[in-house]
Coordinates of C-alpha atoms in Angstrom, one line a residue:
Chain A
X485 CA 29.1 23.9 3.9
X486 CA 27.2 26.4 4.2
X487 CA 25.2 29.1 6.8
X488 CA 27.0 31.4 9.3
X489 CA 31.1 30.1 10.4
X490 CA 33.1 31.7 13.0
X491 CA 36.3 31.9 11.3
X492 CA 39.5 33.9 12.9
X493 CA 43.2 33.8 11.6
X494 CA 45.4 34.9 13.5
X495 CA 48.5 35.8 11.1
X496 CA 51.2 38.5 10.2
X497 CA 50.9 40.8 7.5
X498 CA 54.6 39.6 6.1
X499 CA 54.4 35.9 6.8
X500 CA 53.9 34.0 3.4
X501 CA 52.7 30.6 5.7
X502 CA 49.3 33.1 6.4
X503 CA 49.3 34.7 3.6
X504 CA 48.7 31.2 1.9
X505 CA 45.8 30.6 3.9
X506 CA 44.6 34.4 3.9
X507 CA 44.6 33.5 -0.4
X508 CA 42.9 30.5 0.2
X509 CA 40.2 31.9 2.4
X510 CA 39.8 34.4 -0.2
X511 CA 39.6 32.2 -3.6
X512 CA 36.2 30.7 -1.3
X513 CA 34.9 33.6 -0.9
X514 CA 34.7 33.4 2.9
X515 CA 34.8 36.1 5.5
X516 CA 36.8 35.6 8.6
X517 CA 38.2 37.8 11.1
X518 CA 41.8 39.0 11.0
X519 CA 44.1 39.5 14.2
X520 CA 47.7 40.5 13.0
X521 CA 49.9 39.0 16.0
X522 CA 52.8 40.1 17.0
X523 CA 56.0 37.7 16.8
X524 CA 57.8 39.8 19.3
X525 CA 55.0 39.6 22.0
X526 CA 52.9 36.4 20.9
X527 CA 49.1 37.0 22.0
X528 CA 48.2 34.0 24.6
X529 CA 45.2 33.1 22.1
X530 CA 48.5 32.2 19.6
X531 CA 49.9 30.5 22.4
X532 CA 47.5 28.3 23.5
X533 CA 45.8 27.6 19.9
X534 CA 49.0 26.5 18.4
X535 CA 51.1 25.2 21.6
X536 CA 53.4 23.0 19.2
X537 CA 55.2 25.5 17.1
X538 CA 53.8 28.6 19.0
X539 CA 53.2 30.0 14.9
X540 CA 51.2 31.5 12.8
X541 CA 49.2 31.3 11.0
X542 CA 46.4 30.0 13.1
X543 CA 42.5 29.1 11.8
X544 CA 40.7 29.2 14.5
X545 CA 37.0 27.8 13.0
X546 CA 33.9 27.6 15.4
X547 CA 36.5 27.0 18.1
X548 CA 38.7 24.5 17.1
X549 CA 42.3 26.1 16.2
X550 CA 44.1 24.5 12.9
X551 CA 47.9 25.1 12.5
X552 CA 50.4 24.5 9.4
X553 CA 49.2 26.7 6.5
X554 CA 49.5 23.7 4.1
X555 CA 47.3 21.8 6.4
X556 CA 44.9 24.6 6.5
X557 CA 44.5 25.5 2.8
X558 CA 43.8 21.8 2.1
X559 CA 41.2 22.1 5.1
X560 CA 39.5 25.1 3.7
X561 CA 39.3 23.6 0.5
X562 CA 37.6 20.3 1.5
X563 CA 35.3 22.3 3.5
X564 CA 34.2 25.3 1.9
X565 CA 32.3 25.8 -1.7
X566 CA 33.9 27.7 -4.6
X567 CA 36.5 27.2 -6.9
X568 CA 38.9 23.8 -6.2
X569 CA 42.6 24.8 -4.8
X570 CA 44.0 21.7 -5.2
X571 CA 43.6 19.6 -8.7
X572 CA 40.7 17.4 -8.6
X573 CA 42.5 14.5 -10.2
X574 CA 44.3 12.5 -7.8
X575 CA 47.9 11.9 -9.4
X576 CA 47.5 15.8 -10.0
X577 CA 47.0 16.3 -6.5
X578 CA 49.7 14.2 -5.4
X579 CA 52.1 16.1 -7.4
X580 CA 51.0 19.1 -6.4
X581 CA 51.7 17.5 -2.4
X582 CA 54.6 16.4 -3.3
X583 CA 56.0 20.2 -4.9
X584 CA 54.8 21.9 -2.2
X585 CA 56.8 19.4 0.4
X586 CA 59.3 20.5 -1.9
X587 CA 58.6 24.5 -1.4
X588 CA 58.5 23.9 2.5
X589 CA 61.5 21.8 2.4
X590 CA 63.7 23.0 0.6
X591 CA 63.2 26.5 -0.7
X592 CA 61.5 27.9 2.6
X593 CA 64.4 27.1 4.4
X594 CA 67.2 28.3 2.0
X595 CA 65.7 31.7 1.7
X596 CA 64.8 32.2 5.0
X597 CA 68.2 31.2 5.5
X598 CA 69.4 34.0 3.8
X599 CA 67.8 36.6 5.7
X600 CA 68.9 34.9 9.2
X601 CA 72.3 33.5 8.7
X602 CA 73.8 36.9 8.9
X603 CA 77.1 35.3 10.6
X604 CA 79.4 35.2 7.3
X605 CA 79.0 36.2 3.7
X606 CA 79.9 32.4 3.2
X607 CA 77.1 31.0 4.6
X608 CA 74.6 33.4 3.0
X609 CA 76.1 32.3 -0.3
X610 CA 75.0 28.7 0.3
X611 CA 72.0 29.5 1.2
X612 CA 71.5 31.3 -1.8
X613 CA 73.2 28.5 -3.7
X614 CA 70.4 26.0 -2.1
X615 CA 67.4 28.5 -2.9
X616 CA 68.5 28.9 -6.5
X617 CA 69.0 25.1 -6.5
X618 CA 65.5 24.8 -5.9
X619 CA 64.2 27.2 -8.3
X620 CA 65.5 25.2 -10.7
X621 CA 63.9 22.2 -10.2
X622 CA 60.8 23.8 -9.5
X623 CA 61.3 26.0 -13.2
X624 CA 61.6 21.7 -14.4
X625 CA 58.7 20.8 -12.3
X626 CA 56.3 23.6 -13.6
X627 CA 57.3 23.2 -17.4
X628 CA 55.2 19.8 -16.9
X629 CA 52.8 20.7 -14.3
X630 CA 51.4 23.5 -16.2
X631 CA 50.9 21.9 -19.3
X632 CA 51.5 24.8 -21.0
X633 CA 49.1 26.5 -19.4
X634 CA 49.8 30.0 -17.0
X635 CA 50.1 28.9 -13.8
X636 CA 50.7 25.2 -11.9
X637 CA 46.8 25.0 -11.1
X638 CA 46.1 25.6 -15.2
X639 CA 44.5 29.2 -16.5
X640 CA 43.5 30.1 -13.0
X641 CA 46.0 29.9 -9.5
X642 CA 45.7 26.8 -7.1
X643 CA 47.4 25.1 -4.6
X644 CA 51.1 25.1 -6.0
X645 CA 50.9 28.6 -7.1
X646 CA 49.2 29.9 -3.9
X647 CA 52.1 27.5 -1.9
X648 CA 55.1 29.3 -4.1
X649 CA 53.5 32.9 -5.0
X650 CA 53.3 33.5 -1.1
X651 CA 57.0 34.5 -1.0
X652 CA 57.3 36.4 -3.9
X653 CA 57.2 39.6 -2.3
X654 CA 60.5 38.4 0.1
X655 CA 62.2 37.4 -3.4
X656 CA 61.8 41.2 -4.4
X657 CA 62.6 42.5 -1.3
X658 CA 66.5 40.1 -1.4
X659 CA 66.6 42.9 -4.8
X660 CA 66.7 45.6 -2.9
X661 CA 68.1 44.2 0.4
X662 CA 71.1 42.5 -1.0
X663 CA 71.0 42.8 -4.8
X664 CA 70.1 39.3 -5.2
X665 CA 67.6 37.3 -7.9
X666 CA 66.0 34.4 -6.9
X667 CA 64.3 33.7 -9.6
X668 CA 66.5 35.0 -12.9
X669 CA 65.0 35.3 -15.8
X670 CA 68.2 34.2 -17.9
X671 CA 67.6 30.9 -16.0
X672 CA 64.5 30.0 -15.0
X673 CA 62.3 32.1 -17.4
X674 CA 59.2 30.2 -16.7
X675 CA 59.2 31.0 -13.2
X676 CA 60.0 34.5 -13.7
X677 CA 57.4 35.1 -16.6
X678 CA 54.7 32.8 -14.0
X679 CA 55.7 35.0 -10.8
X680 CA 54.8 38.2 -13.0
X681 CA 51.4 36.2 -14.2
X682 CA 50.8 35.6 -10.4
X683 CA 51.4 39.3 -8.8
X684 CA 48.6 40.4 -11.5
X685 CA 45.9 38.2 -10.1
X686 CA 42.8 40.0 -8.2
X687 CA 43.9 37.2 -5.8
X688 CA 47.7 38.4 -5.1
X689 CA 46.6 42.3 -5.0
X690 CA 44.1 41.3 -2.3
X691 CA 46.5 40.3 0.3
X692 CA 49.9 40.4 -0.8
X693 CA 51.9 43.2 1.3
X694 CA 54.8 45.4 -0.9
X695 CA 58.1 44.0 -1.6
X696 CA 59.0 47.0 1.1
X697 CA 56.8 45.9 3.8
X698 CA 59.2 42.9 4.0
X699 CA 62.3 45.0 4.4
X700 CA 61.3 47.5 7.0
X701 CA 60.3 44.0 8.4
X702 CA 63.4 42.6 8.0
X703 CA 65.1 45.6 9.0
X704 CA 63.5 45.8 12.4
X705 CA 64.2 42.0 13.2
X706 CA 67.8 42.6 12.1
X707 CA 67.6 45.3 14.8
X708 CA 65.9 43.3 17.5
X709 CA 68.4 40.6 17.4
X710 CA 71.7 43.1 17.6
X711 CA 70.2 44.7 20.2
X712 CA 69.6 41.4 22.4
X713 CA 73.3 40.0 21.1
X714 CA 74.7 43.7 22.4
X715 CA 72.7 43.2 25.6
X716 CA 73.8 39.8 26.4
X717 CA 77.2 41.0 25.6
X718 CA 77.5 43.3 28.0
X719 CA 75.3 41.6 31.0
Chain B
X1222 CA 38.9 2.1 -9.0
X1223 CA 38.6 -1.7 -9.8
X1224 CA 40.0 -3.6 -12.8
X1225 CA 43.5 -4.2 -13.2
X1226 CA 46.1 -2.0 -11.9
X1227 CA 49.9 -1.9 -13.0
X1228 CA 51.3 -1.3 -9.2
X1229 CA 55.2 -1.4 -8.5
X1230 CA 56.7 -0.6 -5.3
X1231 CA 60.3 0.2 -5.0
X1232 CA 61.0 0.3 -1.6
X1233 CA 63.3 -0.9 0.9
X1234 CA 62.7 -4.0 3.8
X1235 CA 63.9 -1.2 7.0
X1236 CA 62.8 1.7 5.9
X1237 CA 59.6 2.7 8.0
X1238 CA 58.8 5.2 4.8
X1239 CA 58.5 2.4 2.6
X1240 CA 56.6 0.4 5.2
X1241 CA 54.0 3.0 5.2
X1242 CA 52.7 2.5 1.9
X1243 CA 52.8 -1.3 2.4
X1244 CA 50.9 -0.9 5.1
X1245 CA 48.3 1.1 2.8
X1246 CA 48.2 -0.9 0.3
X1247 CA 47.5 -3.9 2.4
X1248 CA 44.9 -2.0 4.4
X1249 CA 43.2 -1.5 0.6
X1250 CA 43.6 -5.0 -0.3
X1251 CA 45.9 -3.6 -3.6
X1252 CA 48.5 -6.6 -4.6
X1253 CA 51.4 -4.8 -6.2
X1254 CA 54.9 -6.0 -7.7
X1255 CA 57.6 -5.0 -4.9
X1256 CA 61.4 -4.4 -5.5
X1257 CA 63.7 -3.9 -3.1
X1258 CA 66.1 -1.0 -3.6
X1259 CA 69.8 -1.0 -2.4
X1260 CA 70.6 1.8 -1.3
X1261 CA 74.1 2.1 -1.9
X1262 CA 73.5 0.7 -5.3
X1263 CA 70.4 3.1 -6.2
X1264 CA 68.6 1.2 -9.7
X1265 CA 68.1 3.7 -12.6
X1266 CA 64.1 2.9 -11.8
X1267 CA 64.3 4.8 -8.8
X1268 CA 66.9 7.5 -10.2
X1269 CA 64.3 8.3 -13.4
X1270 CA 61.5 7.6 -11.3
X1271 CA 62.3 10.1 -8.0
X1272 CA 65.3 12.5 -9.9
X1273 CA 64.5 14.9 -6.6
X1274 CA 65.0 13.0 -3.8
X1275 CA 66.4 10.0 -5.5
X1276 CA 64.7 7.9 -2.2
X1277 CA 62.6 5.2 -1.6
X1278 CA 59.4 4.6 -1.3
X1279 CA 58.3 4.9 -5.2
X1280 CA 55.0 3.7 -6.3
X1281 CA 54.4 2.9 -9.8
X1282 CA 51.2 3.3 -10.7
X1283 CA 50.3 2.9 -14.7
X1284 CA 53.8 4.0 -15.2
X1285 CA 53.5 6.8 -13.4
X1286 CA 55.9 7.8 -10.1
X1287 CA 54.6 8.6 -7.2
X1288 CA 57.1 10.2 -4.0
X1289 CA 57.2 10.9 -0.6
X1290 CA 55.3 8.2 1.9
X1291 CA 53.0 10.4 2.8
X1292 CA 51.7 11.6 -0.3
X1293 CA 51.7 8.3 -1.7
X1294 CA 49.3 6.9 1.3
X1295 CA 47.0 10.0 0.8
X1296 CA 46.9 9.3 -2.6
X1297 CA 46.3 4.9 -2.0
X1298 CA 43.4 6.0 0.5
X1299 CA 41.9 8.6 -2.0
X1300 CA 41.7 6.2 -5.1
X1301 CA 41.2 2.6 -3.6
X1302 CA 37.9 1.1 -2.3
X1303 CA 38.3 -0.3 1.6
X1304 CA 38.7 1.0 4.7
X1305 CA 39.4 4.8 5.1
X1306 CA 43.1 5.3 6.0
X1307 CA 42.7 9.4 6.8
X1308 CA 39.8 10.1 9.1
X1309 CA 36.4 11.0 7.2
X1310 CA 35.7 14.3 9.3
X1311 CA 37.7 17.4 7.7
X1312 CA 38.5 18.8 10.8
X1313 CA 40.0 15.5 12.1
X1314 CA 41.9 14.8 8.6
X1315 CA 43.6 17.9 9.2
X1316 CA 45.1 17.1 12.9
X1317 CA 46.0 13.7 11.2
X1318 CA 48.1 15.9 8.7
X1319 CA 49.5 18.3 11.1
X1320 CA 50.6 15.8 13.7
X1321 CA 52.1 13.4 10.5
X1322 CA 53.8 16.3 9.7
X1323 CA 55.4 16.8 13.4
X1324 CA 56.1 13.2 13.1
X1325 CA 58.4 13.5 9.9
X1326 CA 59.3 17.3 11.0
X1327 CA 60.5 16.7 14.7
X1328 CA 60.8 13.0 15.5
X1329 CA 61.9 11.2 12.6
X1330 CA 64.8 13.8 12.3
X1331 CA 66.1 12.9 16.0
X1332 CA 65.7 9.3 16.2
X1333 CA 67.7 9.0 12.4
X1334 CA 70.3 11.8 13.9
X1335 CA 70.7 8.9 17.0
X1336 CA 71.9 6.4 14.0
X1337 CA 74.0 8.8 11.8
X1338 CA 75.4 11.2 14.2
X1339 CA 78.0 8.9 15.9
X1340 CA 80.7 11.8 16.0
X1341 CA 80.3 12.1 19.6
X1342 CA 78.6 11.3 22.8
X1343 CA 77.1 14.4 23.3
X1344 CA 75.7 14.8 19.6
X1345 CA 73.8 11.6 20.3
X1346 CA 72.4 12.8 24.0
X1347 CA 71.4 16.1 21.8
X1348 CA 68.8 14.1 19.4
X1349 CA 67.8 11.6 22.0
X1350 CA 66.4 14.7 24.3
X1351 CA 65.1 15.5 20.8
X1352 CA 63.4 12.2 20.2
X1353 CA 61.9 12.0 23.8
X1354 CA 60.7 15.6 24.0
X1355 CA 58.7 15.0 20.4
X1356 CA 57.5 11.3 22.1
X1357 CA 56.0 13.6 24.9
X1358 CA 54.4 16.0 22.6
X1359 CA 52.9 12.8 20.7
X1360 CA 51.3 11.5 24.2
X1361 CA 50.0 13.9 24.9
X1362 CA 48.3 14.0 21.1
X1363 CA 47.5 10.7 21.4
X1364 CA 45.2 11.4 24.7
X1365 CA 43.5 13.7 23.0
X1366 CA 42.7 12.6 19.6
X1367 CA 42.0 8.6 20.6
X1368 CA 39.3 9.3 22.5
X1369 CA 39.8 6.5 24.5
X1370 CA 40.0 4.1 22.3
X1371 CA 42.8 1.5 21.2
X1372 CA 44.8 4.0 17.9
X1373 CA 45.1 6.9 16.6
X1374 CA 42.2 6.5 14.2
X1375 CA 39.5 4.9 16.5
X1376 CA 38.8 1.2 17.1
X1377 CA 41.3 -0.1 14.3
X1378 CA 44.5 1.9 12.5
X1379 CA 44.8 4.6 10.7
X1380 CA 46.5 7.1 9.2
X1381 CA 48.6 8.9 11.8
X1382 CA 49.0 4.9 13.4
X1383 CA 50.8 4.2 10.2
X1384 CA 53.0 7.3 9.8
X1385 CA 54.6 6.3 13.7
X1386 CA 54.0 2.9 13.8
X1387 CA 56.5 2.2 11.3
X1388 CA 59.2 3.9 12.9
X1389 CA 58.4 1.5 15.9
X1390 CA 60.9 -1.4 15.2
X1391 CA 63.8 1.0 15.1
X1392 CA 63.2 1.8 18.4
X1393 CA 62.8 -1.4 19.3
X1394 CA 66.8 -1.9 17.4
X1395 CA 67.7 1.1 20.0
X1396 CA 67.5 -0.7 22.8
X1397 CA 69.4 -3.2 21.7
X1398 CA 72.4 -1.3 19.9
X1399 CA 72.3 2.1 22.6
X1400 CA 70.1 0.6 25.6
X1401 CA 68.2 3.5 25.0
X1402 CA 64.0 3.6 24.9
X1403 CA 62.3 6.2 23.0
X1404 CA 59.3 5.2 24.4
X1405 CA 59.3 4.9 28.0
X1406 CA 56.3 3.3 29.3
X1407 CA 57.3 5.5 32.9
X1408 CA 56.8 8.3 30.7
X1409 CA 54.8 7.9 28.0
X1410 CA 52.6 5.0 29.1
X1411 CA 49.6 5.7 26.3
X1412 CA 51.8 5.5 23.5
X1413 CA 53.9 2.5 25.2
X1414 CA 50.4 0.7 25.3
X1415 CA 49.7 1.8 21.7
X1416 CA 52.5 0.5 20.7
X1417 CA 52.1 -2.5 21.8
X1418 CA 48.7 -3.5 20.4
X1419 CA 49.9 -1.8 17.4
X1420 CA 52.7 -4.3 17.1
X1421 CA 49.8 -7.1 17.1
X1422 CA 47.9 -5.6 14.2
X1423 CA 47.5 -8.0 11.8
X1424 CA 48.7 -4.8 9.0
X1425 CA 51.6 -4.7 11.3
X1426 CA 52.7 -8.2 11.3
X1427 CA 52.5 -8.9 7.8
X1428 CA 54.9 -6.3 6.2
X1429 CA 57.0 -4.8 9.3
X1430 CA 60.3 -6.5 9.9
X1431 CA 62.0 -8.0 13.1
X1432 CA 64.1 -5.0 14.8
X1433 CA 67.2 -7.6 14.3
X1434 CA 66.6 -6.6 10.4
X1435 CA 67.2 -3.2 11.6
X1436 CA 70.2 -3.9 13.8
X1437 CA 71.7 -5.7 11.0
X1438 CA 71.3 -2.7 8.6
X1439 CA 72.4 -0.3 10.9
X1440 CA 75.7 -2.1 11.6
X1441 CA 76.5 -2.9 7.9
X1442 CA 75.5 1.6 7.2
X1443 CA 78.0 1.8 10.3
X1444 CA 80.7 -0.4 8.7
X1445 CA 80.5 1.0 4.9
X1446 CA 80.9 4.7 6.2
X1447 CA 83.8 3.5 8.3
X1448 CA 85.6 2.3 5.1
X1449 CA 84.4 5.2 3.2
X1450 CA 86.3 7.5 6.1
X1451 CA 89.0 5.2 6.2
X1452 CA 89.7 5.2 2.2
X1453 CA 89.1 9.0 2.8
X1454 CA 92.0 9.2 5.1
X1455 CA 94.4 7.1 3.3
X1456 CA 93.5 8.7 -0.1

């Protein structure tokens, strides 16, 4: 595809489901138009683009909004030129599916897990339990995916790395936020060695925020909701 | 692809996930070995072949596993000649995706919670209001992305037809274990309709079973967790 596009994301600077597609968008070399939304005051264009899940991120192209960053990465990479984000084979590109299900299953919601289940110690441990869980079968998973190679997609980043390398930077903010490792090095030294590989790429500097952009973030959520549970306690 | 492939299917007679990639296969014109799995007595095919999930559907193809129903049908429709299962237009592949995702995200979650979450009356009332507020979300999908014509993927089925239409017959077991419809032709009268003609598909009739199949299963599930609690309580 080629000639002029009218491509707008709306995202958020510390949302690894845009960030996906803002490293997508980026391995194509395409320009688009950034709107950071605002998840405390959603923007009606978020609103009525995604009406399902009311998320971001959003690709709106020539019009026609797109929603579900794994839906949009494969989308941008069936339509625009450049480098292949997904593996060309099609058992390869299966797996890679199949792992990044995986990520958005299981993973996604342990660790965010951790940063909302604030109720007991206990139920932050299992959701830290459940997120290492996963790291370990994904430190299996890319022992044969990578073929010895640097990252899941081979000597350059693709689909699996852009699916897991988006929430790095949350991984290294749970250091400083609650002295936790996700990925250990003792344990999964793969990962840990592939997630150093994968901050280093031109890709990752371009649009990954600092590990302390995701505090302050999570900081000022922790905030917002004691201040709504203090308000509704007293109404 | 032509010559001789080595297909095997492990799969299971009720399980709409497994009656996806039937329904694939068959759309392709692909013969393939089936085996049905039982589930409380998992083979060690389907524990070597899907050690994450340890689930059916499987597919076996040249030895090697494939997992998850819907990576397995993306991965049919991209390597065998026939009819195309996804749509051919990026832009409407990628509103197949999302709204397969919402399928397995949102509905399929509610309508299995009806059959596993017998604790109480009001656990049940929960996922149904679940079930029927994703069945209204669907309708109104359905309005749009038909375009007035008999499925989800045009004049005959497709992708998105498959990925619901299995679940289909287990409704159809609702009504006869709860009374319950989760597809209210008063409500939902596209989708009612679809359903229907989907039911007459000749794809439909060959591999999905009777909803007494499903009755059956879901009494015999009912009774071996019963004695499972029972030997529990007397242990």
């Amino acid at each position: 595809m080629a000639g002029k596009e009218d491509l707008k994301l709306l995202g958020m600077l510390v949302s690894p489901f845009a960030i996906r597609v803002r490293m997508a968008l980026s391995m194509k070399g395409v320009s688009y138009e950034y709107e950071e939304e605002d998840l405390f005051n959603k923007s009606d264009l978020l609103l009525s683009s995604n009406p399902v899940h009311k998320m971001v991120p959003v690709l709106i192209h020539n019009g026609k909004p797109l929603c579900e960053s794994l839906v949009i990465v494969q989308y941008v990479d069936e339509l625009f030129a450049g480098p292949a984000i997904l593996p060309i084979d099609s058992y390869k590109r299966a797996t890679a599916r199949f792992w990044a299900a995986f990520v958005d299953d299981k993973l996604c919601p342990a660790w965010i897990g951790i940063l909302k289940e604030t109720k007991t110690e206990d139920e932050r441990a299992e959701k830290v339990k459940e997120a290492h869980a996963a790291i370990m079968q994904i430190e299996e998973a890319f022992a044969k995916l990578s073929e010895g190679k640097a990252f899941f997609g081979g000597d350059s980043i693709g689909y699996l790395d852009i699916v897991l390398g988006s929430c790095l930077f949350w991984f290294e903010a749970f250091r400083w936020m609650f002295d936790l490792e996700i990925i250990k090095s003792s344990e999964a030294p793969l990962l840990a060695a592939w997630a150093e590989r994968f901050g280093e790429t031109a890709e990752a500097k371009k649009v990954v925020p600092e590990a302390d952009e995701a505090v302050q973030y999570a900081y000022n959520l922790r905030a917002a909701y004691a201040a709504a549970a203090a308000a509704a306690a007293t109404r």
